[in-house]
PDB file of C-alpha atoms in Angstrom:
ATOM      1  CA  MET A  21       0.000   0.000   0.000  1.00 51.00           C
ATOM      2  CA  ARG A  22       2.828   2.366   0.904  1.00 44.00           C
ATOM      3  CA  GLU A  23       4.578   1.735  -2.407  1.00 44.00           C
ATOM      4  CA  LYS A  24       1.340   2.448  -4.312  1.00 43.00           C
ATOM      5  CA  LEU A  25       0.942   5.745  -2.458  1.00 40.00           C
ATOM      6  CA  GLN A  26       4.542   6.701  -3.286  1.00 46.00           C
ATOM      7  CA  ILE A  27       3.950   5.952  -6.974  1.00 42.00           C
ATOM      8  CA  VAL A  28       0.741   8.002  -6.994  1.00 39.00           C
ATOM      9  CA  GLY A  29       2.597  10.825  -5.254  1.00 46.00           C
ATOM     10  CA  TRP A  30       5.386  10.901  -7.829  1.00 47.00           C
ATOM     11  CA  ILE A  31       2.936  10.796 -10.712  1.00 45.00           C
ATOM     12  CA  THR A  32       1.076  13.743  -9.174  1.00 47.00           C
ATOM     13  CA  VAL A  33       4.310  15.734  -8.785  1.00 44.00           C
ATOM     14  CA  LEU A  34       5.389  15.026 -12.365  1.00 45.00           C
ATOM     15  CA  LEU A  35       2.012  16.011 -13.745  1.00 42.00           C
ATOM     16  CA  MET A  36       2.033  19.249 -11.743  1.00 46.00           C
ATOM     17  CA  ILE A  37       5.498  20.133 -13.071  1.00 47.00           C
ATOM     18  CA  ALA A  38       4.433  19.396 -16.616  1.00 47.00           C
ATOM     19  CA  LEU A  39       1.173  21.341 -16.322  1.00 43.00           C
ATOM     20  CA  ILE A  40       2.954  24.365 -14.826  1.00 43.00           C
ATOM     21  CA  GLY A  41       5.537  24.261 -17.612  1.00 50.00           C
ATOM     22  CA  PHE A  42       2.970  24.151 -20.373  1.00 45.00           C
ATOM     23  CA  THR A  43       0.813  26.809 -18.723  1.00 42.00           C
ATOM     24  CA  ARG A  44       3.802  29.158 -18.524  1.00 47.00           C
ATOM     25  CA  ALA A  45       4.455  28.505 -22.175  1.00 45.00           C
ATOM     26  CA  GLY A  46       0.997  29.830 -22.911  1.00 49.00           C
ATOM     27  CA  ASP A  47      -0.513  26.503 -23.980  1.00 51.00           C
ATOM     28  CA  ALA A  48      -3.935  25.587 -22.610  1.00 47.00           C
ATOM     29  CA  PRO A  49      -3.842  21.899 -21.574  1.00 47.00           C
ATOM     30  CA  THR A  50      -6.584  19.722 -22.968  1.00 50.00           C
ATOM     31  CA  ALA A  51      -8.281  16.818 -21.215  1.00 49.00           C
ATOM     32  CA  ALA A  52      -6.073  14.341 -23.068  1.00 59.00           C
ATOM     33  CA  ASP A  53      -2.814  16.156 -22.328  1.00 81.00           C
ATOM     34  CA  PRO A  54      -1.870  14.678 -18.894  1.00 83.00           C
ATOM     35  CA  ALA A  55      -1.159  11.235 -20.332  1.00 83.00           C
ATOM     36  CA  GLU A  56       1.012  12.742 -23.069  1.00 84.00           C
ATOM     37  CA  TYR A  57       2.844  14.848 -20.507  1.00 80.00           C
ATOM     38  CA  MET A  58       3.516  11.798 -18.372  1.00 84.00           C
ATOM     39  CA  LYS A  59       4.757   9.838 -21.376  1.00 84.00           C
ATOM     40  CA  ALA A  60       7.137  12.656 -22.325  1.00 83.00           C
ATOM     41  CA  MET A  61       8.430  12.978 -18.756  1.00 84.00           C
ATOM     42  CA  VAL A  62       9.088   9.247 -18.479  1.00 84.00           C
ATOM     43  CA  GLU A  63      10.911   9.186 -21.818  1.00 83.00           C
ATOM     44  CA  ALA A  64      13.053  12.192 -20.871  1.00 83.00           C
ATOM     45  CA  GLY A  65      13.998  10.441 -17.636  1.00 88.00           C
ATOM     46  CA  LYS A  66      15.427   7.283 -19.180  1.00 90.00           C
ATOM     47  CA  PRO A  67      19.240   6.951 -19.368  1.00 92.00           C
ATOM     48  CA  GLY A  68      20.396   6.595 -22.959  1.00 93.00           C
ATOM     49  CA  PRO A  69      23.473   6.086 -25.146  1.00 94.00           C
ATOM     50  CA  GLU A  70      24.713   9.542 -24.166  1.00 95.00           C
ATOM     51  CA  HIS A  71      25.024   8.373 -20.562  1.00 96.00           C
ATOM     52  CA  ALA A  72      26.917   5.284 -21.734  1.00 95.00           C
ATOM     53  CA  LYS A  73      29.666   7.557 -23.096  1.00 95.00           C
ATOM     54  CA  LEU A  74      30.520   8.446 -19.491  1.00 96.00           C
ATOM     55  CA  GLU A  75      31.041   4.811 -18.473  1.00 96.00           C
ATOM     56  CA  PRO A  76      34.865   4.919 -18.975  1.00 96.00           C
ATOM     57  CA  LEU A  77      35.054   7.483 -16.144  1.00 97.00           C
ATOM     58  CA  VAL A  78      33.644   5.043 -13.580  1.00 97.00           C
ATOM     59  CA  GLY A  79      36.060   3.577 -11.053  1.00 97.00           C
ATOM     60  CA  SER A  80      38.902   4.419  -8.671  1.00 98.00           C
ATOM     61  CA  TRP A  81      41.613   6.839  -9.802  1.00 98.00           C
ATOM     62  CA  GLU A  82      44.770   8.557  -8.572  1.00 98.00           C
ATOM     63  CA  TYR A  83      45.373  12.092  -9.806  1.00 98.00           C
ATOM     64  CA  THR A  84      47.992  14.799 -10.009  1.00 98.00           C
ATOM     65  CA  CYS A  85      46.866  18.386 -10.456  1.00 97.00           C
ATOM     66  CA  LYS A  86      48.579  21.574 -11.621  1.00 97.00           C
ATOM     67  CA  ALA A  87      46.987  24.997 -11.152  1.00 95.00           C
ATOM     68  CA  TRP A  88      48.163  28.341 -12.503  1.00 94.00           C
ATOM     69  CA  MET A  89      47.211  31.356 -10.386  1.00 88.00           C
ATOM     70  CA  ASP A  90      49.581  33.429 -12.524  1.00 87.00           C
ATOM     71  CA  PRO A  91      50.387  32.095 -16.028  1.00 84.00           C
ATOM     72  CA  SER A  92      53.875  33.591 -15.817  1.00 87.00           C
ATOM     73  CA  GLN A  93      54.698  31.611 -12.659  1.00 91.00           C
ATOM     74  CA  PRO A  94      55.215  27.863 -12.060  1.00 93.00           C
ATOM     75  CA  PRO A  95      51.980  26.008 -11.259  1.00 95.00           C
ATOM     76  CA  LEU A  96      50.881  24.920  -7.824  1.00 95.00           C
ATOM     77  CA  GLU A  97      50.589  21.138  -7.485  1.00 96.00           C
ATOM     78  CA  SER A  98      48.449  18.680  -5.569  1.00 97.00           C
ATOM     79  CA  LYS A  99      47.528  15.005  -5.692  1.00 97.00           C
ATOM     80  CA  GLY A 100      44.878  12.616  -4.446  1.00 97.00           C
ATOM     81  CA  THR A 101      42.198  10.108  -5.358  1.00 98.00           C
ATOM     82  CA  ILE A 102      38.930  10.188  -7.299  1.00 98.00           C
ATOM     83  CA  GLU A 103      36.001   7.778  -6.930  1.00 98.00           C
ATOM     84  CA  ARG A 104      33.252   7.787  -9.553  1.00 98.00           C
ATOM     85  CA  LYS A 105      30.088   5.672  -9.570  1.00 98.00           C
ATOM     86  CA  TRP A 106      26.630   5.698 -11.134  1.00 98.00           C
ATOM     87  CA  ILE A 107      23.712   6.860  -8.974  1.00 98.00           C
ATOM     88  CA  LEU A 108      19.967   7.319  -9.438  1.00 97.00           C
ATOM     89  CA  GLY A 109      19.633   4.377 -11.767  1.00 96.00           C
ATOM     90  CA  GLY A 110      22.489   5.310 -14.083  1.00 97.00           C
ATOM     91  CA  ARG A 111      21.292   8.878 -14.619  1.00 97.00           C
ATOM     92  CA  PHE A 112      24.186  10.686 -12.956  1.00 98.00           C
ATOM     93  CA  LEU A 113      27.842   9.996 -12.333  1.00 98.00           C
ATOM     94  CA  GLU A 114      28.838  10.842  -8.772  1.00 98.00           C
ATOM     95  CA  GLU A 115      32.439  11.995  -8.323  1.00 98.00           C
ATOM     96  CA  LYS A 116      34.175  12.284  -4.944  1.00 98.00           C
ATOM     97  CA  THR A 117      37.709  13.630  -4.679  1.00 98.00           C
ATOM     98  CA  GLU A 118      40.089  13.601  -1.710  1.00 98.00           C
ATOM     99  CA  GLY A 119      43.598  14.972  -1.832  1.00 97.00           C
ATOM    100  CA  THR A 120      46.160  17.511  -0.748  1.00 97.00           C
ATOM    101  CA  ASN A 121      45.772  21.258  -0.792  1.00 94.00           C
ATOM    102  CA  PHE A 122      48.147  23.277  -2.940  1.00 91.00           C
ATOM    103  CA  ASP A 123      50.374  23.887   0.094  1.00 91.00           C
ATOM    104  CA  GLY A 124      50.880  20.134   0.457  1.00 91.00           C
ATOM    105  CA  THR A 125      48.650  19.673   3.493  1.00 94.00           C
ATOM    106  CA  ALA A 126      45.915  17.040   3.513  1.00 95.00           C
ATOM    107  CA  GLY A 127      42.215  17.764   3.649  1.00 95.00           C
ATOM    108  CA  PHE A 128      40.992  18.792   0.188  1.00 97.00           C
ATOM    109  CA  GLU A 129      37.580  17.410  -0.775  1.00 97.00           C
ATOM    110  CA  SER A 130      35.281  17.962  -3.740  1.00 97.00           C
ATOM    111  CA  PHE A 131      32.015  16.544  -5.037  1.00 98.00           C
ATOM    112  CA  ALA A 132      30.627  16.578  -8.567  1.00 98.00           C
ATOM    113  CA  LEU A 133      27.670  15.291 -10.553  1.00 98.00           C
ATOM    114  CA  ILE A 134      28.026  14.615 -14.283  1.00 98.00           C
ATOM    115  CA  GLY A 135      25.074  13.662 -16.444  1.00 97.00           C
ATOM    116  CA  TYR A 136      23.174  14.149 -19.662  1.00 97.00           C
ATOM    117  CA  ASP A 137      19.963  16.169 -19.806  1.00 96.00           C
ATOM    118  CA  LYS A 138      17.855  14.624 -22.578  1.00 94.00           C
ATOM    119  CA  ALA A 139      15.517  17.627 -22.572  1.00 91.00           C
ATOM    120  CA  GLN A 140      18.315  20.123 -23.301  1.00 94.00           C
ATOM    121  CA  GLN A 141      20.362  17.542 -25.219  1.00 95.00           C
ATOM    122  CA  LYS A 142      23.399  18.699 -23.259  1.00 97.00           C
ATOM    123  CA  TYR A 143      25.844  17.086 -20.869  1.00 98.00           C
ATOM    124  CA  THR A 144      25.687  18.672 -17.420  1.00 98.00           C
ATOM    125  CA  MET A 145      28.220  19.163 -14.658  1.00 97.00           C
ATOM    126  CA  THR A 146      27.947  20.558 -11.119  1.00 98.00           C
ATOM    127  CA  TRP A 147      31.025  20.885  -8.900  1.00 97.00           C
ATOM    128  CA  VAL A 148      31.640  21.987  -5.294  1.00 97.00           C
ATOM    129  CA  CYS A 149      34.594  21.740  -2.904  1.00 96.00           C
ATOM    130  CA  ASN A 150      35.535  22.493   0.687  1.00 95.00           C
ATOM    131  CA  MET A 151      37.632  25.509  -0.324  1.00 92.00           C
ATOM    132  CA  GLY A 152      34.530  27.616  -0.916  1.00 92.00           C
ATOM    133  CA  THR A 153      30.757  27.872  -0.659  1.00 95.00           C
ATOM    134  CA  GLY A 154      30.022  28.486  -4.336  1.00 95.00           C
ATOM    135  CA  THR A 155      28.990  26.120  -7.106  1.00 96.00           C
ATOM    136  CA  SER A 156      30.511  25.710 -10.563  1.00 97.00           C
ATOM    137  CA  THR A 157      28.135  24.536 -13.282  1.00 98.00           C
ATOM    138  CA  GLY A 158      28.609  23.557 -16.901  1.00 98.00           C
ATOM    139  CA  LEU A 159      26.753  22.507 -20.032  1.00 98.00           C
ATOM    140  CA  GLY A 160      28.541  20.641 -22.792  1.00 97.00           C
ATOM    141  CA  GLU A 161      28.851  18.135 -25.570  1.00 97.00           C
ATOM    142  CA  CYS A 162      30.867  14.986 -26.224  1.00 96.00           C
ATOM    143  CA  ASP A 163      32.210  13.935 -29.593  1.00 94.00           C
ATOM    144  CA  ALA A 164      30.856  10.894 -31.432  1.00 91.00           C
ATOM    145  CA  THR A 165      33.317   8.529 -29.749  1.00 90.00           C
ATOM    146  CA  GLY A 166      32.820  10.005 -26.267  1.00 90.00           C
ATOM    147  CA  ALA A 167      36.579  10.406 -25.904  1.00 95.00           C
ATOM    148  CA  LYS A 168      36.362  14.202 -25.627  1.00 97.00           C
ATOM    149  CA  CYS A 169      33.748  16.218 -23.749  1.00 97.00           C
ATOM    150  CA  THR A 170      33.721  20.011 -23.601  1.00 98.00           C
ATOM    151  CA  PHE A 171      31.745  22.040 -21.045  1.00 98.00           C
ATOM    152  CA  GLN A 172      31.023  25.758 -21.016  1.00 98.00           C
ATOM    153  CA  THR A 173      31.241  26.644 -17.334  1.00 97.00           C
ATOM    154  CA  GLU A 174      30.365  29.485 -15.015  1.00 97.00           C
ATOM    155  CA  PHE A 175      30.988  30.274 -11.367  1.00 96.00           C
ATOM    156  CA  TYR A 176      30.821  33.298  -9.094  1.00 95.00           C
ATOM    157  CA  CYS A 177      34.217  34.676  -8.080  1.00 93.00           C
ATOM    158  CA  PRO A 178      34.266  35.868  -4.427  1.00 92.00           C
ATOM    159  CA  VAL A 179      37.331  38.042  -5.129  1.00 91.00           C
ATOM    160  CA  GLN A 180      36.141  39.821  -8.291  1.00 91.00           C
ATOM    161  CA  LYS A 181      32.518  39.783  -7.105  1.00 94.00           C
ATOM    162  CA  LYS A 182      31.153  38.668 -10.456  1.00 95.00           C
ATOM    163  CA  THR A 183      30.263  35.595 -12.478  1.00 96.00           C
ATOM    164  CA  LEU A 184      33.160  34.231 -14.523  1.00 96.00           C
ATOM    165  CA  HIS A 185      32.973  31.938 -17.531  1.00 97.00           C
ATOM    166  CA  GLY A 186      35.272  29.186 -18.688  1.00 97.00           C
ATOM    167  CA  ARG A 187      35.707  25.950 -20.572  1.00 97.00           C
ATOM    168  CA  ASP A 188      36.447  22.503 -19.176  1.00 97.00           C
ATOM    169  CA  GLU A 189      37.711  19.763 -21.465  1.00 97.00           C
ATOM    170  CA  ILE A 190      37.719  16.096 -20.452  1.00 97.00           C
ATOM    171  CA  ARG A 191      39.742  13.716 -22.621  1.00 97.00           C
ATOM    172  CA  ILE A 192      39.592   9.957 -22.158  1.00 97.00           C
ATOM    173  CA  GLU A 193      43.031   9.095 -23.518  1.00 97.00           C
ATOM    174  CA  SER A 194      42.779   5.380 -22.691  1.00 96.00           C
ATOM    175  CA  ASP A 195      40.915   2.964 -20.430  1.00 94.00           C
ATOM    176  CA  ASP A 196      43.337   3.924 -17.679  1.00 97.00           C
ATOM    177  CA  LYS A 197      44.053   7.616 -18.238  1.00 98.00           C
ATOM    178  CA  VAL A 198      41.848  10.715 -18.232  1.00 98.00           C
ATOM    179  CA  VAL A 199      42.980  14.335 -18.612  1.00 98.00           C
ATOM    180  CA  MET A 200      40.873  17.316 -17.570  1.00 98.00           C
ATOM    181  CA  GLU A 201      41.840  20.899 -18.422  1.00 98.00           C
ATOM    182  CA  SER A 202      40.145  24.091 -17.211  1.00 97.00           C
ATOM    183  CA  TYR A 203      40.328  27.442 -18.976  1.00 97.00           C
ATOM    184  CA  LEU A 204      39.151  30.892 -17.908  1.00 96.00           C
ATOM    185  CA  ILE A 205      37.546  32.963 -20.664  1.00 96.00           C
ATOM    186  CA  GLU A 206      37.844  36.749 -20.399  1.00 94.00           C
ATOM    187  CA  GLY A 207      37.498  39.212 -23.241  1.00 92.00           C
ATOM    188  CA  GLY A 208      37.293  36.363 -25.721  1.00 90.00           C
ATOM    189  CA  LYS A 209      40.690  35.037 -24.611  1.00 95.00           C
ATOM    190  CA  GLU A 210      41.270  31.638 -22.955  1.00 96.00           C
ATOM    191  CA  THR A 211      43.795  31.209 -20.154  1.00 95.00           C
ATOM    192  CA  LYS A 212      44.661  27.739 -18.886  1.00 96.00           C
ATOM    193  CA  MET A 213      44.010  27.551 -15.147  1.00 95.00           C
ATOM    194  CA  MET A 214      44.264  23.867 -14.283  1.00 96.00           C
ATOM    195  CA  GLU A 215      45.311  20.463 -15.585  1.00 98.00           C
ATOM    196  CA  LEU A 216      44.311  17.267 -13.791  1.00 98.00           C
ATOM    197  CA  VAL A 217      45.685  13.922 -14.931  1.00 98.00           C
ATOM    198  CA  SER A 218      44.102  10.809 -13.442  1.00 98.00           C
ATOM    199  CA  VAL A 219      45.283   7.220 -13.762  1.00 98.00           C
ATOM    200  CA  ARG A 220      43.108   4.239 -12.893  1.00 98.00           C
ATOM    201  CA  LYS A 221      44.061   2.415  -9.705  1.00 95.00           C
ATOM    202  CA  LYS A 222      45.333  -1.129 -10.280  1.00 86.00           C
TER     203      LYS A 222
END
């Protein structure tokens, strides 16, 4: 009985979301619309081949990271581990990172969610860490092979007091090696800010 009530509850929530969305779009729902809305919502919620392209990222990794605060100076370096696994029925890839801070001390942590939004037809990324209280988000695309994914990112800078934009590129170079590069985009110019190389644990 409890499970049936939960199912009815979720169906009600989904229908309300759909009806609100269509009402805001200026469309008057008809009596037959709720079933079509539900069908569309269910279809949009199914993992697909786009999600499968992220499968090579799953697993346990060791990483080394370089970060450039000033492009004219040597990079700061850190290292640690990354754990990635599927959650929510294969809809999102959960990423947990633990490592050293750039001064060599232990204690760095970060958490990310990577997925594919079938409605937007875009890959999505959300990232947070224990060095701040802000969130970095990104929308992107992967090439046909899935070996290269590019995200257009944005985050609020607490120093400059404004939203900054960038580009993250993830390259799956082999089954056991992944390279991620982050670039800051200002005035139409890209500046490399970080390079993270991860190797699968054996």
